Coordinates of C-alpha atoms in Angstrom, one line a residue:
Chain A
M25 CA -4.9 24.1 25.0
H26 CA -5.8 20.2 24.5
K27 CA -2.8 18.4 24.3
E28 CA -4.0 16.6 20.9
N29 CA -4.4 20.1 19.3
Q30 CA -0.6 20.9 20.7
L31 CA 0.6 17.7 18.9
E32 CA -0.9 18.6 15.9
E33 CA 0.3 22.1 15.7
V34 CA 3.9 20.9 16.3
I35 CA 3.6 18.5 13.5
L36 CA 2.0 21.1 11.2
R37 CA 4.8 23.5 12.1
N38 CA 7.8 21.1 11.6
S39 CA 6.2 19.3 8.7
D40 CA 7.9 21.3 5.9
R41 CA 11.3 21.5 7.7
V42 CA 11.4 17.8 8.4
Y43 CA 10.5 16.6 5.1
K44 CA 12.9 18.7 3.3
F45 CA 15.7 17.8 5.4
A46 CA 14.8 14.3 5.3
Y47 CA 14.7 14.3 1.5
S48 CA 17.9 15.8 1.4
L49 CA 19.8 13.0 3.3
V50 CA 18.0 10.1 1.5
K51 CA 17.5 8.9 -1.9
T52 CA 14.0 9.2 -3.1
R53 CA 10.7 10.6 -2.1
M54 CA 9.7 7.4 -0.9
D55 CA 12.4 7.2 1.5
A56 CA 11.7 10.8 2.8
D57 CA 8.2 9.7 3.2
D58 CA 9.4 7.1 5.6
I59 CA 11.6 9.0 7.4
Y60 CA 9.0 12.0 7.7
Q61 CA 6.5 9.6 9.4
E62 CA 9.0 7.7 11.5
V63 CA 10.2 11.2 12.9
F64 CA 6.5 12.3 14.0
M65 CA 5.8 8.8 15.2
R66 CA 8.8 9.3 17.6
Y67 CA 7.6 12.7 18.8
V68 CA 4.2 11.3 19.4
K69 CA 5.7 8.5 21.6
A70 CA 8.1 10.7 23.2
K71 CA 5.9 13.8 23.7
P72 CA 8.7 16.4 24.6
A73 CA 8.3 19.5 26.3
F74 CA 10.0 22.4 24.5
A75 CA 11.3 25.1 26.1
S76 CA 11.6 27.1 23.1
S77 CA 10.8 27.4 19.2
E78 CA 15.0 26.9 18.7
H79 CA 14.7 23.8 21.4
E80 CA 12.0 22.4 19.0
K81 CA 13.6 23.1 15.9
A82 CA 16.8 21.1 17.3
W83 CA 15.0 18.2 18.5
F84 CA 13.4 17.5 15.3
I85 CA 16.6 18.1 13.3
K86 CA 18.3 15.8 15.6
V87 CA 15.6 12.9 15.5
T88 CA 15.7 13.3 11.8
V89 CA 19.3 12.9 11.6
N90 CA 19.0 9.7 14.0
C91 CA 16.2 8.3 11.7
C92 CA 18.2 8.9 8.6
K93 CA 21.3 7.1 10.5
N94 CA 18.9 4.1 11.0
Y95 CA 18.1 4.4 7.1
W96 CA 21.6 4.6 6.1
K97 CA 22.7 1.6 8.2
S98 CA 19.7 -0.7 7.2
P99 CA 21.2 -3.5 5.1
W100 CA 18.2 -3.6 3.0
M101 CA 18.8 -0.1 2.0
R102 CA 22.4 -0.6 1.4
C103 CA 21.9 -3.7 -0.7
R104 CA 19.0 -2.0 -2.6
D105 CA 21.2 0.6 -4.3
V106 CA 22.4 -2.3 -6.4
F107 CA 18.8 -2.6 -7.9
D108 CA 17.9 0.8 -7.9
E109 CA 17.0 2.6 -11.3
A110 CA 19.6 3.5 -13.9
K111 CA 19.8 6.9 -12.4
V112 CA 21.0 5.8 -9.2
H113 CA 23.1 3.1 -10.2
L114 CA 24.8 5.8 -12.6
L115 CA 25.3 8.2 -9.8
K116 CA 26.7 5.6 -7.5
T117 CA 29.0 3.6 -9.8
S118 CA 30.3 7.1 -11.4
P119 CA 30.6 9.6 -8.4
D120 CA 32.4 11.8 -11.1
A121 CA 29.5 11.9 -13.5
S122 CA 29.3 14.7 -15.3
H123 CA 26.9 17.7 -14.6
E124 CA 25.6 17.3 -18.0
A125 CA 25.0 13.9 -17.8
V126 CA 23.0 14.0 -14.4
K127 CA 21.3 17.0 -16.0
A128 CA 20.2 14.9 -19.1
M129 CA 18.6 12.5 -16.7
W130 CA 16.7 14.9 -15.0
D131 CA 15.2 16.5 -18.3
D132 CA 17.1 19.7 -17.9
E133 CA 15.5 20.6 -14.6
E134 CA 17.9 22.8 -12.8
D135 CA 16.5 22.6 -9.3
K136 CA 16.3 18.5 -9.3
C137 CA 19.9 18.7 -10.8
L138 CA 21.3 20.5 -8.2
I139 CA 19.4 18.6 -5.6
E140 CA 20.8 15.5 -7.1
M141 CA 24.2 17.0 -7.2
V142 CA 24.3 17.5 -3.5
K143 CA 22.7 14.1 -2.9
Q144 CA 26.0 12.5 -4.1
L145 CA 27.9 13.7 -1.4
P146 CA 28.5 11.4 1.6
E147 CA 25.7 12.1 4.1
K148 CA 28.0 13.8 6.6
Y149 CA 28.4 16.6 4.0
R150 CA 24.6 16.6 3.1
V151 CA 23.7 17.2 6.8
V152 CA 25.8 20.2 7.1
I153 CA 25.0 21.7 3.6
H154 CA 21.0 21.5 4.4
L155 CA 21.2 22.6 7.7
F156 CA 23.4 25.7 6.8
Y157 CA 22.0 26.8 3.3
Y158 CA 18.5 25.8 4.0
E159 CA 17.8 26.2 7.7
E160 CA 20.2 28.9 7.9
M161 CA 21.5 27.6 11.0
S162 CA 24.9 28.9 12.4
I163 CA 27.9 26.5 12.8
E164 CA 27.3 26.4 16.6
E165 CA 23.5 25.4 16.2
I166 CA 24.4 22.8 13.6
A167 CA 27.0 21.2 16.4
E168 CA 24.5 21.7 19.2
A169 CA 21.8 19.9 16.9
T170 CA 24.1 17.2 15.7
G171 CA 25.9 16.5 18.8
M172 CA 29.2 17.3 17.0
K173 CA 32.1 19.8 17.5
A174 CA 31.7 22.9 15.8
S175 CA 35.3 22.7 14.3
T176 CA 34.0 19.2 12.8
I177 CA 31.1 21.1 11.1
R178 CA 33.2 23.8 10.0
T179 CA 35.6 21.6 8.4
R180 CA 32.8 19.4 6.8
L181 CA 31.1 22.6 5.5
T182 CA 34.3 23.6 3.8
R183 CA 35.0 20.0 2.5
A184 CA 31.3 19.9 1.1
R185 CA 31.9 23.4 -0.5
R186 CA 35.0 22.1 -2.1
K187 CA 33.2 19.1 -3.6
L188 CA 30.1 20.8 -4.9
R189 CA 32.6 23.5 -6.5
E190 CA 34.2 20.6 -8.3
R191 CA 31.0 19.3 -9.6
L192 CA 29.0 22.3 -10.2
G193 CA 31.7 24.7 -11.2
G194 CA 31.2 27.5 -9.0
L195 CA 29.7 28.3 -5.5
Chain B
M6 CA 24.5 32.5 -5.3
F7 CA 24.5 28.7 -4.3
A8 CA 22.4 29.5 -1.0
E9 CA 19.4 31.0 -3.3
K10 CA 19.6 28.1 -6.0
Y11 CA 19.6 25.2 -2.9
K12 CA 16.7 27.2 -1.3
K13 CA 14.7 27.7 -4.6
A14 CA 15.4 23.8 -5.5
Y15 CA 13.7 22.9 -2.2
Q16 CA 10.9 25.1 -2.3
S17 CA 8.9 22.5 -4.1
I18 CA 10.1 19.6 -1.9
S19 CA 7.0 19.0 0.6
P20 CA 5.4 16.1 2.1
A21 CA 2.1 15.3 -0.1
L22 CA -1.0 16.3 1.8
E23 CA -2.4 12.7 2.0
L24 CA 1.1 11.7 3.8
Q25 CA 0.5 14.7 5.9
Q26 CA -3.0 13.8 7.0
E27 CA -2.0 10.3 7.5
V28 CA 0.8 11.4 10.0
L29 CA -1.9 13.2 11.8
A30 CA -4.5 10.6 11.9
Q31 CA -1.6 8.1 12.9
A32 CA -0.5 10.6 15.8
D33 CA -4.1 10.9 16.9
S34 CA -4.4 7.2 16.9
L35 CA -1.2 6.8 18.7
W36 CA -1.9 9.4 21.2
N37 CA -5.4 7.9 22.2
G38 CA -4.1 4.3 22.1
S39 CA -1.4 5.3 24.6
R40 CA -3.9 6.8 26.8
E41 CA -6.1 3.7 26.8
E42 CA -3.1 1.5 27.5
D43 CA -2.3 3.7 30.5
D44 CA -5.9 3.5 31.6
R45 CA -6.1 -0.2 31.5
G46 CA -2.8 -1.1 33.0
R47 CA -1.7 -4.5 31.5
P48 CA -3.3 -4.5 28.0
G49 CA -1.0 -7.3 26.7
R50 CA -2.1 -10.1 29.1
V51 CA -6.0 -9.4 28.3
E52 CA -5.4 -9.9 24.6
V53 CA -3.4 -13.2 25.1
E54 CA -6.1 -14.7 27.1
K55 CA -8.7 -13.6 24.8
T56 CA -7.4 -14.9 21.6
G57 CA -6.6 -18.1 23.6
A58 CA -3.0 -18.1 22.2
R59 CA -1.4 -19.0 25.5
V60 CA -3.4 -22.3 25.2
N61 CA -2.9 -23.2 21.8
A62 CA 0.9 -22.3 21.5
R63 CA 1.7 -25.1 23.7
R64 CA 0.4 -27.7 21.5
I65 CA 2.0 -26.5 18.3
N66 CA 5.3 -27.6 17.0
M67 CA 8.6 -25.7 16.6
A68 CA 8.2 -24.6 13.2
V69 CA 4.8 -23.3 13.9
R70 CA 6.1 -21.9 17.0
A71 CA 8.6 -20.0 15.1
A72 CA 6.3 -18.8 12.7
A73 CA 3.9 -17.7 15.4
A74 CA 6.6 -15.7 16.8
F75 CA 7.5 -14.0 13.9
M76 CA 3.8 -13.2 13.4
A77 CA 3.5 -11.7 16.7
I78 CA 6.3 -9.9 17.0
G79 CA 6.1 -8.5 13.6
L80 CA 2.6 -7.7 14.0
G81 CA 3.2 -6.3 17.5
M82 CA 5.9 -4.2 15.8
F83 CA 3.7 -2.6 13.0
K84 CA 1.2 -1.7 16.0
I85 CA 3.6 0.3 17.4
M86 CA 5.2 1.7 14.3
P87 CA 2.2 1.7 11.9
A88 CA 3.8 3.7 9.3
F89 CA 7.7 2.8 9.4
A90 CA 9.4 2.5 6.4
S91 CA 6.5 1.6 3.9
H92 CA 8.8 0.9 0.7
V93 CA 11.0 -1.4 2.7
P94 CA 9.2 -4.8 2.6
A95 CA 7.1 -6.0 5.5
F96 CA 8.9 -9.1 6.0
Y97 CA 12.6 -7.4 6.3
R98 CA 11.2 -5.6 9.4
V99 CA 10.0 -8.7 11.0
I100 CA 13.2 -10.8 10.0
E101 CA 15.1 -7.6 11.4
S102 CA 13.4 -8.0 14.7
I103 CA 13.9 -11.4 15.0
S104 CA 17.2 -12.1 13.5
P105 CA 19.0 -9.1 12.8
V106 CA 22.0 -11.4 11.7
L107 CA 19.9 -12.9 8.8
A108 CA 18.6 -9.4 7.8
D109 CA 22.0 -8.1 7.6
R110 CA 22.8 -10.5 5.0
L111 CA 19.7 -10.3 3.1
V112 CA 20.2 -9.1 -0.5
P113 CA 17.1 -8.0 -2.5
V114 CA 16.1 -10.3 -5.6
E115 CA 12.7 -9.2 -6.4
K116 CA 12.2 -11.4 -9.2
S117 CA 8.6 -12.7 -9.9
C118 CA 6.6 -15.0 -12.1
S119 CA 2.9 -15.7 -12.3
S120 CA 0.9 -18.7 -12.9
Q121 CA -2.7 -19.6 -12.2
G122 CA -3.6 -15.9 -11.2
I123 CA -1.0 -16.1 -8.4
T124 CA 2.5 -14.6 -8.3
M125 CA 5.4 -15.9 -6.7
E126 CA 8.3 -13.5 -6.3
V127 CA 11.9 -14.4 -4.6
E128 CA 12.2 -11.3 -2.5
A129 CA 15.5 -11.7 -1.0
V130 CA 18.5 -14.2 -0.5
A131 CA 21.1 -14.6 2.1
L132 CA 24.3 -16.6 1.7
E133 CA 26.5 -17.9 4.1
G134 CA 29.4 -20.3 2.9
R135 CA 27.0 -23.3 1.5
E136 CA 24.1 -22.2 3.5
A137 CA 21.0 -20.2 1.5
E138 CA 18.3 -18.5 3.2
I139 CA 15.5 -17.3 0.7
I140 CA 12.8 -15.3 1.5
V141 CA 9.7 -16.1 -0.9
S142 CA 6.1 -14.4 -1.3
M143 CA 3.0 -15.3 -2.8
R144 CA -0.1 -13.3 -3.6
D145 CA -2.8 -13.1 -6.0
D146 CA -2.1 -11.3 -9.1
E147 CA -3.2 -7.7 -9.4
G148 CA -6.9 -7.6 -10.8
S149 CA -7.6 -11.4 -10.3
T150 CA -10.7 -11.9 -9.0
A151 CA -9.9 -15.3 -7.0
D152 CA -9.0 -14.1 -3.4
R153 CA -7.1 -17.4 -2.8
I154 CA -4.0 -15.9 -0.8
H155 CA -5.4 -14.4 2.2
G156 CA -3.9 -16.1 5.2
Q157 CA -1.4 -18.9 5.9
I158 CA -0.5 -21.1 2.9
D159 CA 1.7 -24.1 2.4
L160 CA 3.9 -25.0 -0.4
F161 CA 3.2 -28.5 0.3
D162 CA 6.8 -29.6 -0.1
S163 CA 6.4 -29.0 -4.0
Y164 CA 9.4 -26.5 -4.2
E165 CA 12.8 -26.9 -5.4
L166 CA 16.0 -24.8 -5.5
V167 CA 18.3 -25.8 -8.4
S168 CA 21.9 -24.4 -8.5
Y169 CA 23.6 -24.1 -11.8
G170 CA 26.9 -24.6 -9.8
G171 CA 27.0 -27.5 -7.1
D172 CA 24.4 -29.8 -6.0
M173 CA 21.8 -28.4 -4.0
T174 CA 19.7 -29.9 -0.8
I175 CA 16.5 -28.3 0.4
G176 CA 16.7 -27.8 4.4
G177 CA 13.1 -26.8 4.8
S178 CA 10.4 -24.3 4.1
M179 CA 8.7 -22.3 7.0
F180 CA 5.9 -20.0 6.7
L181 CA 6.7 -16.5 8.2
Y182 CA 3.4 -14.5 8.3
Y183 CA 0.8 -12.8 5.9
D184 CA 1.0 -9.3 5.6
D185 CA -2.5 -7.7 4.8
A186 CA -1.0 -4.5 3.6
S187 CA 0.9 -5.8 0.8
D188 CA -1.7 -9.2 0.7
K189 CA 1.5 -11.4 0.6
A190 CA 2.3 -14.9 2.3
Y191 CA 5.8 -15.0 3.2
F192 CA 8.0 -18.0 3.3
K193 CA 11.9 -18.5 4.5
I194 CA 13.6 -21.4 2.5
T195 CA 16.8 -22.9 3.7
A196 CA 19.0 -25.0 1.4
Q197 CA 22.7 -26.3 1.4
S198 CA 25.0 -26.7 -1.6
S199 CA 27.9 -29.1 -1.8
E200 CA 30.0 -26.1 -2.8
E201 CA 30.2 -22.5 -1.7
Y202 CA 27.9 -20.2 -3.3
R203 CA 30.0 -17.8 -6.0
G204 CA 27.6 -15.6 -7.7
D205 CA 26.0 -18.8 -9.2
K206 CA 22.5 -18.6 -10.8
L207 CA 19.7 -20.3 -9.0
R208 CA 16.3 -21.7 -9.9
F209 CA 13.4 -21.5 -7.4
A210 CA 10.3 -23.3 -8.3
V211 CA 6.9 -24.2 -6.8
R212 CA 4.3 -26.6 -8.4
E213 CA 1.7 -26.8 -5.7
I214 CA 0.2 -24.6 -2.8
L215 CA -2.4 -25.2 -0.3
C216 CA -4.5 -22.1 0.6
D217 CA -6.6 -21.6 3.7
K218 CA -4.5 -23.5 6.1
A219 CA -6.5 -23.6 9.8
S220 CA -6.0 -25.3 13.1
E221 CA -8.8 -26.0 15.4
R222 CA -8.6 -27.5 18.8
R223 CA -11.3 -30.5 19.4
Q224 CA -11.7 -32.8 22.2
I225 CA -11.5 -36.5 21.4
S226 CA -13.9 -38.8 23.5
L227 CA -12.4 -41.4 25.2
K228 CA -15.7 -43.2 26.1
G229 CA -15.5 -45.5 22.9
V230 CA -12.0 -46.5 23.9
E231 CA -12.0 -50.3 24.1
D232 CA -9.8 -52.5 26.4
A233 CA -9.4 -55.2 24.0
A234 CA -9.4 -54.8 20.1
A235 CA -8.4 -56.9 17.0
T236 CA -5.4 -55.8 15.5
R237 CA -3.9 -56.4 12.0
V238 CA -0.5 -56.0 10.2
V239 CA 0.1 -52.9 7.9
E240 CA 3.0 -51.4 5.9
I241 CA 3.9 -48.2 7.6
N242 CA 4.8 -45.2 5.4
G243 CA 6.0 -43.0 8.5
M244 CA 7.0 -43.0 12.1
S245 CA 7.9 -40.7 14.3
G246 CA 8.1 -40.1 18.5
M247 CA 10.3 -39.4 21.5
M248 CA 10.8 -43.1 22.1
E249 CA 13.3 -45.5 20.6
E250 CA 12.3 -48.6 18.7
E251 CA 13.9 -50.5 21.2
E252 CA 11.7 -48.9 24.3
L253 CA 8.4 -49.9 23.1
P254 CA 6.4 -52.9 24.4
E255 CA 6.7 -56.0 22.2
S256 CA 3.2 -55.7 21.0
L257 CA 4.1 -52.3 19.3
K258 CA 7.6 -53.2 17.7
A259 CA 7.9 -54.3 14.2
A260 CA 5.7 -57.1 13.3
G261 CA 7.1 -60.2 12.2
G262 CA 5.8 -62.9 10.4
T263 CA 5.2 -61.5 7.4
E264 CA 6.5 -62.0 3.8
K265 CA 7.5 -58.2 3.5
D266 CA 10.0 -56.7 5.5
A267 CA 9.4 -56.8 9.0
G268 CA 10.9 -53.4 9.7
G269 CA 8.5 -51.7 8.0
S270 CA 5.4 -53.8 9.2
R271 CA 3.3 -53.0 12.5
R272 CA 0.3 -54.3 14.3
V273 CA -2.1 -51.7 14.2
L274 CA -5.9 -51.6 15.4
D275 CA -8.3 -53.2 13.1
L276 CA -11.2 -50.6 13.5
T277 CA -12.9 -49.4 10.5
D278 CA -12.8 -50.1 6.6
A279 CA -11.0 -47.3 4.9
A280 CA -13.9 -46.7 2.6
E281 CA -16.4 -45.7 5.3
C282 CA -14.0 -42.8 6.2
A283 CA -14.3 -39.3 5.1
A284 CA -11.9 -38.8 1.9
D285 CA -11.8 -35.0 2.5
G286 CA -11.6 -34.7 6.2
F287 CA -10.6 -36.2 9.4
T288 CA -12.2 -39.4 11.0
V289 CA -11.5 -40.8 14.3
T290 CA -11.8 -44.4 13.6
G291 CA -11.2 -45.3 17.4
G292 CA -9.2 -46.2 20.1
A293 CA -8.0 -49.0 22.7
Y294 CA -6.0 -49.0 26.0
M295 CA -4.4 -52.4 26.1
D296 CA -1.1 -53.6 27.9
G297 CA -0.8 -50.3 29.4
V298 CA -0.7 -48.4 26.0
L299 CA -3.5 -45.8 24.8
R300 CA -3.7 -46.1 21.1
L301 CA -5.6 -43.5 19.1
Q302 CA -6.4 -44.0 15.2
I303 CA -7.2 -41.2 13.1
C304 CA -7.5 -41.4 9.3
M305 CA -6.6 -38.1 7.6
G306 CA -8.7 -38.7 4.3
D307 CA -6.9 -38.2 0.8
T308 CA -3.9 -36.2 1.6
R309 CA -2.6 -36.3 -2.0
H310 CA -3.7 -32.6 -2.7
A311 CA -4.5 -31.6 1.0
D312 CA -2.6 -31.1 4.2
R313 CA -4.5 -32.7 7.2
H314 CA -2.5 -33.7 10.3
V315 CA -3.6 -33.8 14.0
Q316 CA -1.5 -33.1 17.1
P317 CA -3.2 -35.2 19.9
F318 CA -2.7 -34.8 23.4
L319 CA -4.1 -36.1 27.0
V320 CA -4.8 -33.7 29.7
D321 CA -5.1 -35.3 33.6
A322 CA -7.2 -34.0 36.1
A323 CA -4.3 -31.3 37.4
G324 CA -4.5 -30.0 33.8
K325 CA -1.1 -31.5 32.7
E326 CA -0.8 -32.1 29.2
R327 CA 1.0 -35.1 27.6
S328 CA 1.7 -35.6 23.9
E329 CA 2.2 -39.2 22.3
D330 CA 5.3 -41.1 22.7
Y331 CA 5.1 -42.7 19.2
S332 CA 3.1 -42.5 16.1
I333 CA 3.0 -44.6 12.7
S334 CA 1.4 -43.9 9.6
W335 CA 0.2 -45.8 6.7
Q336 CA -2.1 -45.7 3.6
E337 CA -4.9 -47.6 2.3
T338 CA -6.1 -47.4 -1.1
V339 CA -9.8 -48.0 -2.2
G340 CA -10.7 -47.3 -5.8
D341 CA -8.9 -44.0 -6.6
T342 CA -8.8 -42.7 -3.2
S343 CA -6.0 -43.0 -1.0
Y344 CA -6.5 -42.9 2.8
Q345 CA -3.9 -41.7 5.2
F346 CA -4.0 -43.5 8.5
Y347 CA -2.3 -42.4 11.6
E348 CA -2.1 -44.5 14.9
Y349 CA -0.7 -42.6 18.2
W350 CA 0.5 -44.4 21.1
F351 CA 0.7 -43.2 24.7
V352 CA 2.9 -45.6 26.4
G353 CA 2.6 -46.3 30.3
G354 CA 2.1 -44.0 32.9
I355 CA -1.7 -44.1 32.8
E356 CA -3.3 -45.6 35.7
D357 CA -6.9 -44.8 35.3
L358 CA -8.1 -43.7 31.7
T359 CA -11.2 -41.9 33.4
D360 CA -8.8 -39.4 35.0
Y361 CA -7.8 -37.9 31.5
S362 CA -9.4 -36.1 28.7
M363 CA -8.2 -36.2 25.1
Y364 CA -7.6 -33.5 22.8
G365 CA -6.3 -32.7 19.4
I366 CA -5.1 -29.8 17.3
F367 CA -6.5 -30.7 14.0
H368 CA -4.7 -29.0 11.2
S369 CA -6.4 -28.6 7.7
S370 CA -5.9 -26.8 4.3
G371 CA -8.3 -25.5 2.0
E372 CA -8.0 -25.1 -1.8
W373 CA -5.3 -26.9 -3.6
V374 CA -3.7 -24.9 -6.7
E375 CA -1.5 -26.7 -9.1
G376 CA 0.8 -24.1 -11.1
D377 CA 4.3 -23.7 -12.6
W378 CA 6.2 -20.9 -10.8
K379 CA 10.0 -20.4 -11.7
V380 CA 12.2 -17.8 -10.8
I381 CA 15.8 -17.9 -12.1
F382 CA 18.0 -15.3 -10.2
R383 CA 21.6 -14.7 -9.8
I384 CA 23.2 -14.4 -6.3
A385 CA 26.1 -12.0 -6.4

């Protein structure tokens, strides 16, 4: 098969996965768009050869996390929070914002509300929440993809669940 | 179950079709581009020589060099990462690559105002004690039919930064680059205050801009250079050079014998009446080689609403370049027109003038726009 077609297939195969994961880790769709593009540009430049579908999935998850780390570290994005819309301002300045308040801001759209509540968690918890609940990865798989110890992942998952339980009232 | 709810919530989260297509197109472009580079071997070198940037870069001053570096590195970076961080302003990525320390301190301001169909925006500010660095952009208003901002522009020294706290002095303005995608021309303004910034309110204002700045290298003929020419005394309004006043030959030092302050008077070549010079362009009025000094005189025309200046340089038979050692400037008014003259002095070291060629980088500007751009912002 021609190399270009292979590249395209890999991109399309991982498109949704990368975007959803990126969106779970950043603030807005625009941010997710940027991470999405960056991940695939890195893929095209690196042109890695994947030994298996698990290897491919792990590679994209790892690179997405790395791209998001740059995003989080970016002083511009850090500072940008101050100037974000009222929604983000409220979530930032009132981490204990009630479920009702956030829900009202999202016009009672339960899905968006859930996503936003998860987004209030620190990024280290969001990574494990998304990979565990959406990608259905095991703790060991998450550990391998993120380069952390399984025990650390387990602890983070427990803490993330506890925090979400406090906010969502049941998990 | 949280897992089900979470999965359901993310079902609708997918990349837009346009985004996906854009990524595929970029991937295709990057893939083909990298293959071409592999085939060519040394693509960067060819490009530099083709654009002539290597030749010109030697002649431009430090500010322009810095701006060129911003442009070159910035544009190069975007070529490599065409889609990276579209919502992070383009200038930020450029500054981040050049000066991470500055980028680290930048705080978004994003306050704008419009005048004369042009929007000025204070994009970001970085404060460090009494120092402030401000990133400003200019662009045509949305819907404006006048395409005035499409490259390098100049704030024409008509900007001011006023602090509601302490006194403020402007350190300088530097054109960073023009970003095609956002249609914005970016500047960096530096300023110092008498007191440390503490969440002060600042007002940044610009009164005039010059559009379409351009630079062109031209050869200046030395055939008409005289070995004896009449001189006259003028009151200068500027001087600069690498030489100290004391090092200049007696004939070039401040001219005495006038009723005015001798320190502000110089003896220049008496070549052409100002009225015979172009008011809206350059006129090389002539030159002379006397007492071991090569003197070149150029009239810049009326520069009250334009920016025209020249960087002349000699090239010897071996290709070695030499800039002037000293220059002076003065004005002559004829009717409503005020002509700006420069005389450039190459002192000593020239044994035979026929061994040399002379060139100049002629910097000029296009449309002058007078407006009233003011932005008040708070720095936290």
